XYZ file of C-alpha atoms in Angstrom:
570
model
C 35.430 180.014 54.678
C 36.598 179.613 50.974
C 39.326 177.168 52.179
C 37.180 175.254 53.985
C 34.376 174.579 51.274
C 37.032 173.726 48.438
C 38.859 171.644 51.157
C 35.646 169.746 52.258
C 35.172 169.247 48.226
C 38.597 168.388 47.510
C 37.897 165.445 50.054
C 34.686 164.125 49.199
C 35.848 163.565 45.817
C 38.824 161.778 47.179
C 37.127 159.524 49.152
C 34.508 158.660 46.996
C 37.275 157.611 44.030
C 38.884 155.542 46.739
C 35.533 154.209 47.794
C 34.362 153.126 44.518
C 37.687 151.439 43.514
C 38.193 149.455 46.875
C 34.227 148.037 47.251
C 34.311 146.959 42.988
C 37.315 144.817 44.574
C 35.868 143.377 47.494
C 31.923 143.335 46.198
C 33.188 141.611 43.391
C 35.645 139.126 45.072
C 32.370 138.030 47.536
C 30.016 137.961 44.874
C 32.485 135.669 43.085
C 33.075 133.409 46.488
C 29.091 133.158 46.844
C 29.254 132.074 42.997
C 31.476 129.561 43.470
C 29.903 128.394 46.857
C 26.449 127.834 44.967
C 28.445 125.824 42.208
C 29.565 123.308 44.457
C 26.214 122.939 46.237
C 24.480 122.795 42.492
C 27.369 119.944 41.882
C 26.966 117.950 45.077
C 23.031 117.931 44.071
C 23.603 116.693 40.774
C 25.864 114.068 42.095
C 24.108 112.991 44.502
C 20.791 112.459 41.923
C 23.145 110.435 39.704
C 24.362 108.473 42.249
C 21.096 107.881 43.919
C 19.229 106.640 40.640
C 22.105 104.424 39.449
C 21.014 102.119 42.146
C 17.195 101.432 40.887
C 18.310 99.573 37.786
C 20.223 96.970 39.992
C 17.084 96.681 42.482
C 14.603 96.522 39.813
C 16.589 93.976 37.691
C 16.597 91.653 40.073
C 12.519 92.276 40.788
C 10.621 88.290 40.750
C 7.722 90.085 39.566
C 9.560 91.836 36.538
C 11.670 88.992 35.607
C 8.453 86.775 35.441
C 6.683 89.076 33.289
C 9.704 88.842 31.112
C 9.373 85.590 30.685
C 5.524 84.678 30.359
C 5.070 87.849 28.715
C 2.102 88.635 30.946
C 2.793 92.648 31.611
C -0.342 93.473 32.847
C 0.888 94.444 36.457
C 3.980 95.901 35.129
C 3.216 99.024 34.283
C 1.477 99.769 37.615
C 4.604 98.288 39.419
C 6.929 100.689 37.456
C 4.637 103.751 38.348
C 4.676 102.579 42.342
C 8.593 102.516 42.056
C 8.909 105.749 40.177
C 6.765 107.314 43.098
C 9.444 105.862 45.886
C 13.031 106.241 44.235
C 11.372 109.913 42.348
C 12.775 109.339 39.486
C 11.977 110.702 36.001
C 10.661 107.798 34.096
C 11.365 104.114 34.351
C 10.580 101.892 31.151
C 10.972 98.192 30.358
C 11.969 96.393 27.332
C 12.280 93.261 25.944
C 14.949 91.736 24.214
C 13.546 92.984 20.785
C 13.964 96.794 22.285
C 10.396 97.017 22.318
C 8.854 98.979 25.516
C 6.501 96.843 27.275
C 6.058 98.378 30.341
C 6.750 101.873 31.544
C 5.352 104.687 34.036
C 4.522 106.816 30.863
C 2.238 104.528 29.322
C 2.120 106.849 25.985
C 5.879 104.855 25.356
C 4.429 101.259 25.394
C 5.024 99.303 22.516
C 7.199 101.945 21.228
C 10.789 100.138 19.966
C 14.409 101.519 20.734
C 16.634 98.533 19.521
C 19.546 100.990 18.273
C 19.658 103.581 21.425
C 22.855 103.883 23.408
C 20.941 102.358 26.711
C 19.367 99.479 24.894
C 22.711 98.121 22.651
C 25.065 99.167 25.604
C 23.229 97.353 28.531
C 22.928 94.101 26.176
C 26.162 93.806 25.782
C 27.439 94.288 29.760
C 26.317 92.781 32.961
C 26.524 96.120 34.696
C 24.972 99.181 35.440
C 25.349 101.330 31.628
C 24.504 105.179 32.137
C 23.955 106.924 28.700
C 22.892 110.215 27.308
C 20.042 110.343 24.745
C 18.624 113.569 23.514
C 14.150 113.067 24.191
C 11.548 113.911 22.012
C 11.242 117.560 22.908
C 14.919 118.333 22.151
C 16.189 118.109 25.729
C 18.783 115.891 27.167
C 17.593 112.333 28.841
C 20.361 110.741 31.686
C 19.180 106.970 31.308
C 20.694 103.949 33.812
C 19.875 100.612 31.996
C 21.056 97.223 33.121
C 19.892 93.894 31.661
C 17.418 91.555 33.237
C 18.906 88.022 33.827
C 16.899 84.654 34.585
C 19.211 81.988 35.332
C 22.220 83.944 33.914
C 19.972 84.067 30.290
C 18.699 88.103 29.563
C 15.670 88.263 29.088
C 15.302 92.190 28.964
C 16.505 95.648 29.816
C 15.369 97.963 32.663
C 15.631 101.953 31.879
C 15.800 104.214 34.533
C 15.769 107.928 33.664
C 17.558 110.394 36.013
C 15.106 113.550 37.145
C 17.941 116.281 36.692
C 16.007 119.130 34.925
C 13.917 119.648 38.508
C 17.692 121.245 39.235
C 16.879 123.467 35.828
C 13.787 125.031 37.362
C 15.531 125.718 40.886
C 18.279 127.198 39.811
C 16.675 129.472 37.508
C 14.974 131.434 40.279
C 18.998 131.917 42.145
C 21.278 132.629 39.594
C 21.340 134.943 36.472
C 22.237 131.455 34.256
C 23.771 128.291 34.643
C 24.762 125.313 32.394
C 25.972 122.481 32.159
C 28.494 120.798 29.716
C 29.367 117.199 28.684
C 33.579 116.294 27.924
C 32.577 117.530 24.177
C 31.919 121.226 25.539
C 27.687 120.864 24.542
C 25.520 122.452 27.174
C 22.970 119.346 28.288
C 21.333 121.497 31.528
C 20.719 124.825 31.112
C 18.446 127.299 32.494
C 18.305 129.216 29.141
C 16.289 126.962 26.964
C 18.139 128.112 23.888
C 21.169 127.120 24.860
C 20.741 123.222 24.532
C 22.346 121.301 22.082
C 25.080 123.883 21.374
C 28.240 125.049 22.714
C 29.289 127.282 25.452
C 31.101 129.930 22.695
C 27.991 129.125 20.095
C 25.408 130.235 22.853
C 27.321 133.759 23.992
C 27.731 134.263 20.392
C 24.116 134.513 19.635
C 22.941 137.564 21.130
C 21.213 139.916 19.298
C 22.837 143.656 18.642
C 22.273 146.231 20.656
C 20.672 150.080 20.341
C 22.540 153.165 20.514
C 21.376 153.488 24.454
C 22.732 149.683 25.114
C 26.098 150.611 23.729
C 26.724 153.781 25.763
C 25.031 151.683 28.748
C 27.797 149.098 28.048
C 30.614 151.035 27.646
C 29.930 153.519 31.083
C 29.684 150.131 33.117
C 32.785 148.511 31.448
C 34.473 152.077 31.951
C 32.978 151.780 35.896
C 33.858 147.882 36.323
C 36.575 145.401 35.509
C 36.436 143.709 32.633
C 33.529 141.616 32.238
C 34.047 137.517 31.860
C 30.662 137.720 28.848
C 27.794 139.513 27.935
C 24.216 138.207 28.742
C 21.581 139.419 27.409
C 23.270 142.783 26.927
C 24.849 142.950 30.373
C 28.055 142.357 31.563
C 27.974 139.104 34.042
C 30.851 137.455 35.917
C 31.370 133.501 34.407
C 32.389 131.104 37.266
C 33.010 127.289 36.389
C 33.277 124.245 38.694
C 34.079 120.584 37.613
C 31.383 118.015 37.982
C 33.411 114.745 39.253
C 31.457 112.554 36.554
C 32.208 111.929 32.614
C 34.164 115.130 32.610
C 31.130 117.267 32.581
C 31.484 120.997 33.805
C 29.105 123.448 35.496
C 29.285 127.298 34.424
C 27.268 129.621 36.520
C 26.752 134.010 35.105
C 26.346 136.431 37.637
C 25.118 139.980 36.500
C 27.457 143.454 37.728
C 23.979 144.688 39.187
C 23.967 143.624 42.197
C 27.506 145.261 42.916
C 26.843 148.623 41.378
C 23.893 148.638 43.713
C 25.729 147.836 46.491
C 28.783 150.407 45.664
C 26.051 153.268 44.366
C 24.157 153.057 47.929
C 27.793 153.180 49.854
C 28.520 155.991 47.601
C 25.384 157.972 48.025
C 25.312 157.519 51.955
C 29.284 159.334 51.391
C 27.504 162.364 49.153
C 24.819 162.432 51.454
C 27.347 162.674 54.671
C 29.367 165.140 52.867
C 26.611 167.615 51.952
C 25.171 167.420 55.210
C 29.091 168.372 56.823
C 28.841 171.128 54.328
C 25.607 172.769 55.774
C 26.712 171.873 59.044
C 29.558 174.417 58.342
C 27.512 177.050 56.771
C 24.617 176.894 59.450
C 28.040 177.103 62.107
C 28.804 180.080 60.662
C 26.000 181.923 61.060
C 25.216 180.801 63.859
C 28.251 181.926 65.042
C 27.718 185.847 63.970
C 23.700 185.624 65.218
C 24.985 184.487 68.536
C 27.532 187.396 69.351
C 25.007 190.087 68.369
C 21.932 188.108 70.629
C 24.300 187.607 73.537
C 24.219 190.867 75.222
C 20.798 191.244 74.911
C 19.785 187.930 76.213
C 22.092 188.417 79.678
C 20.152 191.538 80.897
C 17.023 189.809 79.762
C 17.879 186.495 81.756
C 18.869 189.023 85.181
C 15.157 190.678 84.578
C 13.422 187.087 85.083
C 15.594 185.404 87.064
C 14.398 187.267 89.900
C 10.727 186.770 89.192
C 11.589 182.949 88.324
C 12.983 182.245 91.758
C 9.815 183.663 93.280
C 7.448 181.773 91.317
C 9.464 178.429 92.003
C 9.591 179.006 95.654
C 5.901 179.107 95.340
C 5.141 176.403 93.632
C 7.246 174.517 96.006
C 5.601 174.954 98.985
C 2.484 174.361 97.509
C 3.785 171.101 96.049
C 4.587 169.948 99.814
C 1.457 170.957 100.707
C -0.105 168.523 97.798
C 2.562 165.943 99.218
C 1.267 165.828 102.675
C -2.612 165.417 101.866
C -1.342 162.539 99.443
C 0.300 160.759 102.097
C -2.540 160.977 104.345
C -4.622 159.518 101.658
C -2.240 156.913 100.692
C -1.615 155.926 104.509
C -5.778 155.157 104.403
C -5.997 153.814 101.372
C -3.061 151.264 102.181
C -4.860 150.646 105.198
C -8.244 149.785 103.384
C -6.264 147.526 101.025
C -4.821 145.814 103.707
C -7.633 145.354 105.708
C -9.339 143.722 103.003
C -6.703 141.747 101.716
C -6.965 139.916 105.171
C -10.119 139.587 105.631
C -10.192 137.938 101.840
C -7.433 135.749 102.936
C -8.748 134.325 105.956
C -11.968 133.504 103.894
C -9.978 131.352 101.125
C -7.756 129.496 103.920
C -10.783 128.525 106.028
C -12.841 127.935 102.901
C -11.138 124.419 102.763
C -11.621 122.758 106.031
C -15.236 124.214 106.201
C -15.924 122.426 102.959
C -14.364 119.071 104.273
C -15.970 119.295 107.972
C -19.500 119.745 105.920
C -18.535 116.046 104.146
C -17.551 114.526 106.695
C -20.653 115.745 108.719
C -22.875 114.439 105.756
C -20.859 111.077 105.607
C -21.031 110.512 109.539
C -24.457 111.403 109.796
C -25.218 108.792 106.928
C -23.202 106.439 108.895
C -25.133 106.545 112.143
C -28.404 106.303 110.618
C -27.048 102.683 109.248
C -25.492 101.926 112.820
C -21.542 101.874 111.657
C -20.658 103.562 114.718
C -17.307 103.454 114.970
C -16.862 104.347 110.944
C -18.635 107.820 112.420
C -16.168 107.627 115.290
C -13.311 107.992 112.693
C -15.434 110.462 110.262
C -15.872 112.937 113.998
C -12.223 112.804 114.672
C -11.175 113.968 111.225
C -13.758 116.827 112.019
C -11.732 117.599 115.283
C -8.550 117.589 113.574
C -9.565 120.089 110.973
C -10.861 122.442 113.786
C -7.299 122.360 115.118
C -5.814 122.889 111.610
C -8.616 125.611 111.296
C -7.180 126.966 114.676
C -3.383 127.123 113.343
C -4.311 128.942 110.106
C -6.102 131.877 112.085
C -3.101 131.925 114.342
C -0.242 132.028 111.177
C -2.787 134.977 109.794
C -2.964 136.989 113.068
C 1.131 136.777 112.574
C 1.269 138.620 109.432
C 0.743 141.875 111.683
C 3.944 140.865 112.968
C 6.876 140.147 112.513
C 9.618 136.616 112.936
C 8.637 134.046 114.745
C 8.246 131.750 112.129
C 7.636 127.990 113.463
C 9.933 126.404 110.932
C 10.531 122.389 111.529
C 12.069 119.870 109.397
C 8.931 118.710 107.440
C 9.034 115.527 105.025
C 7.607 116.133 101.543
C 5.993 113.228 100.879
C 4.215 112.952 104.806
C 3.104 116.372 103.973
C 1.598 115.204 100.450
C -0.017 111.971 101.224
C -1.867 114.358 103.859
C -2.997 116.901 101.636
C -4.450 114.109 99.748
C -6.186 112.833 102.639
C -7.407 116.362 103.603
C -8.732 116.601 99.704
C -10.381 113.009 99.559
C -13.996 113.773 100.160
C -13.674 116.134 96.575
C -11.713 113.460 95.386
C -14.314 111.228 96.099
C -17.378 113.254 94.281
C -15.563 113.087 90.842
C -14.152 110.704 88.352
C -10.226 111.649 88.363
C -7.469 109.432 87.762
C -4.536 110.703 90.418
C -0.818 109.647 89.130
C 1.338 109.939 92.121
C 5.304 109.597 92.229
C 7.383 109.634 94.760
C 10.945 108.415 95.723
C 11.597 105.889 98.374
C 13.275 108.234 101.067
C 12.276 111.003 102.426
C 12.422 114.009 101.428
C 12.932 116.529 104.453
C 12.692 120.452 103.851
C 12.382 123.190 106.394
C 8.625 124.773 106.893
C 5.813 124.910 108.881
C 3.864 121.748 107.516
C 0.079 123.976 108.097
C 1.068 126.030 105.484
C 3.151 123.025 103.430
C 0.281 121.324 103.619
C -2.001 124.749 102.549
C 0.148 125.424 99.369
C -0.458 121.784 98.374
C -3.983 121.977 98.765
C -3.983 125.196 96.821
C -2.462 123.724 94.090
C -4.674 120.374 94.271
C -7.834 122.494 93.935
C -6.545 124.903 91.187
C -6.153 121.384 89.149
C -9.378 119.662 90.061
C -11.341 123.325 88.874
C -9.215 123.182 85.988
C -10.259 119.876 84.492
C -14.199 120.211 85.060
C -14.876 120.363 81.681
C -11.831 117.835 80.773
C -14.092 114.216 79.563
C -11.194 111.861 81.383
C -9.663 114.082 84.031
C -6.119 113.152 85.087
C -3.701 114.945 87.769
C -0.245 113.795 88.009
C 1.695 114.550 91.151
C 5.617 114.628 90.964
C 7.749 114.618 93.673
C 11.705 114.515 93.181
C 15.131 115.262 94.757
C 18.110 116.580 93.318
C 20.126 119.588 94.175
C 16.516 120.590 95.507
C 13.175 119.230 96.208
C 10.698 119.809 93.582
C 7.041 118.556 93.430
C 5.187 119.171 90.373
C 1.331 118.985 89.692
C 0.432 118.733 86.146
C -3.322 118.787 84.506
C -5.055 118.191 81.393
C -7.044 121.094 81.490
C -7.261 123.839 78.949
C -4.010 125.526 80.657
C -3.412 128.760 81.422
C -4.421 132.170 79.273
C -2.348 134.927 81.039
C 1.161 133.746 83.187
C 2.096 136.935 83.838
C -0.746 138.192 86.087
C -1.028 134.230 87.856
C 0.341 135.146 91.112
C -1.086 138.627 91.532
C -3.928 139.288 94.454
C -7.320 139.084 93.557
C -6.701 137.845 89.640
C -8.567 134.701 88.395
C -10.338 133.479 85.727
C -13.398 131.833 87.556
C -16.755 132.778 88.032
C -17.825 135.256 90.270
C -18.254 133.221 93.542
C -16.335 130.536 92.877
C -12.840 131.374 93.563
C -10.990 135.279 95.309
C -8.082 135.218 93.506
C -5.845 134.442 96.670
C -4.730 131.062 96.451
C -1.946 131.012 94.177
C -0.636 133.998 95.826
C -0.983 133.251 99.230
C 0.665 129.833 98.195
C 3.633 131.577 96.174
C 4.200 134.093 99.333
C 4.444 130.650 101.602
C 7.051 129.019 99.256
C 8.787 132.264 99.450
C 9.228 132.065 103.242
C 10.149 129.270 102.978
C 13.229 130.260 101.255
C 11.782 128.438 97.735
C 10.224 129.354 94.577
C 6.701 128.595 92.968
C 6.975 128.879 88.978
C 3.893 128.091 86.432
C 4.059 127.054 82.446
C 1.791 125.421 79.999
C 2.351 122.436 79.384
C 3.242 120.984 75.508
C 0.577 118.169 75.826
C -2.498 120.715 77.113
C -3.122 121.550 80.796
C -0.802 124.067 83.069
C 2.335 122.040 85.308
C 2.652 124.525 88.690
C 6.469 123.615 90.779
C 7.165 124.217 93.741
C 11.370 124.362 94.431
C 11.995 124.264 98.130
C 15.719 123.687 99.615
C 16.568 119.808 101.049
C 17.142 119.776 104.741
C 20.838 118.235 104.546
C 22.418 116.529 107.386
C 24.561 119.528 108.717
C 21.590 121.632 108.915
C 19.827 118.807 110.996
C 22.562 118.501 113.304
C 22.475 122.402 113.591
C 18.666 122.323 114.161
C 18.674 119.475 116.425
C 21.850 121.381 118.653
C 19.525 124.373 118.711
């Protein structure tokens, strides 16, 4: 047991000096990758701010509006025109002077009048016909990137446009990333810098200014440099990691510090999860040990204990068995009734929402043909009867497909065009259609589109689906159902609504689930309708549509020209 212990401690200690060394290496090596990969997305920023706002001096020198202000020395627009440009290039400032270097117009309009005939951006840009960028320190001690170009009328100047770069917006970014980050001009002074102190002054002059530490620091300092490698500087007191990265413009140069915390954290928690795995593999060994000694004194006893109630275990099982399959035979019984009850009214729900239909179209047509003989359009009635007759035949062929359900096969499958079948529904639907203001959008391809089904119950799941969307856009102000009908690998007809779409998909094409009033609607429809598709060897899927209202499609295999040569054979 000794040997084992000092073995398992021998090894711990092994692993975790091999641990620490091997993830300082590779923490450090991917901190300083992710150091240099925000560099050269701080650069490319930077760059791409310069190269964006060198552009406005050329657009704004050749402004009619500015140049005419220039010369009639009438600026009382061109302020507010400077402030509407700042606002779409987002620059930092943008201020115009005259050939005397005196500011008369800018977007700060504390700077008007003030004079700058000896700056950099003023005496370069006089003196070129191009674009002069130029760095100027500002009145708060900070550095100001200014593009200036001269403002020509008829090849004469007659003044200077200053546009300032926004770069210290990059300042207050990268302040809430990185530990610190500067940047340097080709003389070595920081001119960005997220540490305000640091402005104006070197890259050696800023480390050097740190103030000395206590007693704690010190010992602080020297256990991490002890831990780590080397540190590139101090900041601040702690040892940080110094990555650089060339900016491609006047030779500046961007220098990023990244603090040792984050990778002591990272190699402390791998370390502790390694002490915490090794102290639980010594217990582990301990507890096996005695476990090991309880278990050879407790094993005789617990054999002639386990032979003493094995015998009265057997009996009680063998009881409880056969009372189980007594408990299993009453529940069948009950289930066999219950089922039956279920089923019973499941039909006799089902045969109320198929006939529901034609009832409610025989009882408009009645109304209409009545209406019609009292104004002596006989024939008109004539036409209104016949439609009655037909939907007592279609009434007849629904109560015959629902006395087949207590059978089985015999399906009376036929090769059925889609768009016969929907221009039929929408004849069998037109006296509802009639009663309400709905705008119908029908498309539908030239050809036919032939599937195989029984076209009662086609023409059912369409009506179904025609009703669902005419309840659903009752309360809609300009109702609107759009009917889809294409043919690809299958035939699909869609019917989308503007309604207020639908709450809960996953219970849609359960029995007895809707969300109408009591009265109006049994909850069959949809699935009676999806059960139909399903025979017919298709799908019915449901979504909400992006725009408001619920689409419902209906996927149905096309009736190709083998299969009709098959069918027509047979």
């Amino acid at each position: 047991m000794r040997l084992t212990v000092a073995s398992v401690l021998v090894l711990a200690v092994a692993v975790m000096w091999v641990s620490n060394v091997w993830l300082m290496q590779r923490f450090t090596e991917t901190t300083r990758v992710r150091a240099e990969l925000r560099l050269a997305l701080y650069t490319g920023n930077i760059m791409s701010e310069l190269q964006r706002t060198n552009v406005v001096p050329l657009l704004l020198a050749r402004d009619p509006q500015l140049i005419q202000a220039l010369d009639s020395n009438d600026y009382s627009t061109a302020s507010a025109q400077l402030i509407s440009a700042r606002k779409e290039v987002a620059v930092a400032s943008i201020r115009l002077l005259d050939m005397q270097g005196r500011v008369v117009a800018s977007t700060n309009r504390m700077q008007i009048g003030m004079s700058f005939p000896t700056q950099a951006f003023f005496v370069d840009a006089t003196r070129s016909r191009d674009t002069i960028f130029s760095l100027n320190t500002n009145p708060s001690g900070g550095a100001e990137f200014d593009y200036s170009r001269v403002v020509l009328e008829d090849n004469r100047p007659v003044g200077v446009i200053v546009v300032e770069a926004d770069l210290s917006k990059f300042e207050r970014s990268w302040a809430g990333i990185s530990d610190a980050v500067a940047v340097t001009d080709s003389s070595g002074t920081i001119i960005l810098t997220t540490e305000p102190r640091w402005r104006g002054v070197t890259m050696a002059q800023a480390l050097a200014a740190r103030s000395a530490p206590s007693a704690i620091e010190r010992a602080l300092q020297a256990t991490a440099d002890w831990a780590n490698e080397a540190p590139d500087a101090y900041l601040q007191g702690q040892a940080v990691m110094r990555t650089e990265a060339r900016v491609p413009f006047r030779g500046w140069k961007m220098i990023a510090f990244t603090s040792y915390d984050s990778i002591r954290e990272r190699v402390n928690a791998v370390l502790a999860l390694e002490i915490m795995g090794f102290a639980i593999l010594l217990a582990l060994v301990f507890y096996a040990l005695s476990r090991r000694a309880r278990r050879q004194s407790q094993a005789l006893r617990a054999e002639s204990a386990e032979l003493r109630t094995l015998n009265v275990r057997l009996s009680r099982e063998i009881a409880e068995r056969e009372k189980a399959q007594m408990d299993l035979a009453v529940a069948e019984q009950t289930l066999a009734q219950s089922s039956k009850l279920a089923a019973l009214g499941e039909m006799s729900a089902a045969v109320s929402h198929e006939l529901n239909q034609p009832l409610a179209a025989m009882k408009t047509y009645l109304a209409g043909a009545k209406l019609l003989l009292q104004r002596g359009r006989t024939e008109e009635a004539l036409s209104s009867f016949q439609r009655i007759d037909d939907l007592i035949g279609r009434m007849g062929a629904i109560t015959r497909q629902l006395k087949s359900y207590a059978r089985k096969g015999g399906e009376a499958f036929e090769p059925v065009d889609l768009r016969a079948a929907l221009s039929e529904a929408l004849a069998m639907m037109e006296p509802q259609l009639k009663t309400r203001k709905l705008h119908i959008i029908r498309t539908m391809p030239r050809g036919s589109v032939m599937v195989m089904a029984d076209r009662i119950r086609l023409e059912q799941v369409i009506i179904n689906l025609l009703r669902n969307a005419l309840d659903a856009t009752k309360s809609v102000a300009e109702p609107q159902v759009e009917l889809m009908l294409t043919a690809g690998e299958t035939a699909v007809l869609s019917v989308r609504d503007n309604g207020p779409g639908i709450s809960d998909l996953d219970k849609l094409f359960e029995p007895f689930w809707t969300t109408k009033k009591p009265g109006e609607g049994t909850g069959l429809g949809l699935a009676i309708s999806s059960s139909i598709v399903t025979d017919f060897g298709g799908r019915m899927t449901a979504h909400n549509s992006e725009d408001g209202g619920a689409v419902f499609e209906v996927q149905l295999p096309l009736l190709s020209d083998k299969n009709r040569s098959i069918r027509a054979a047979e």
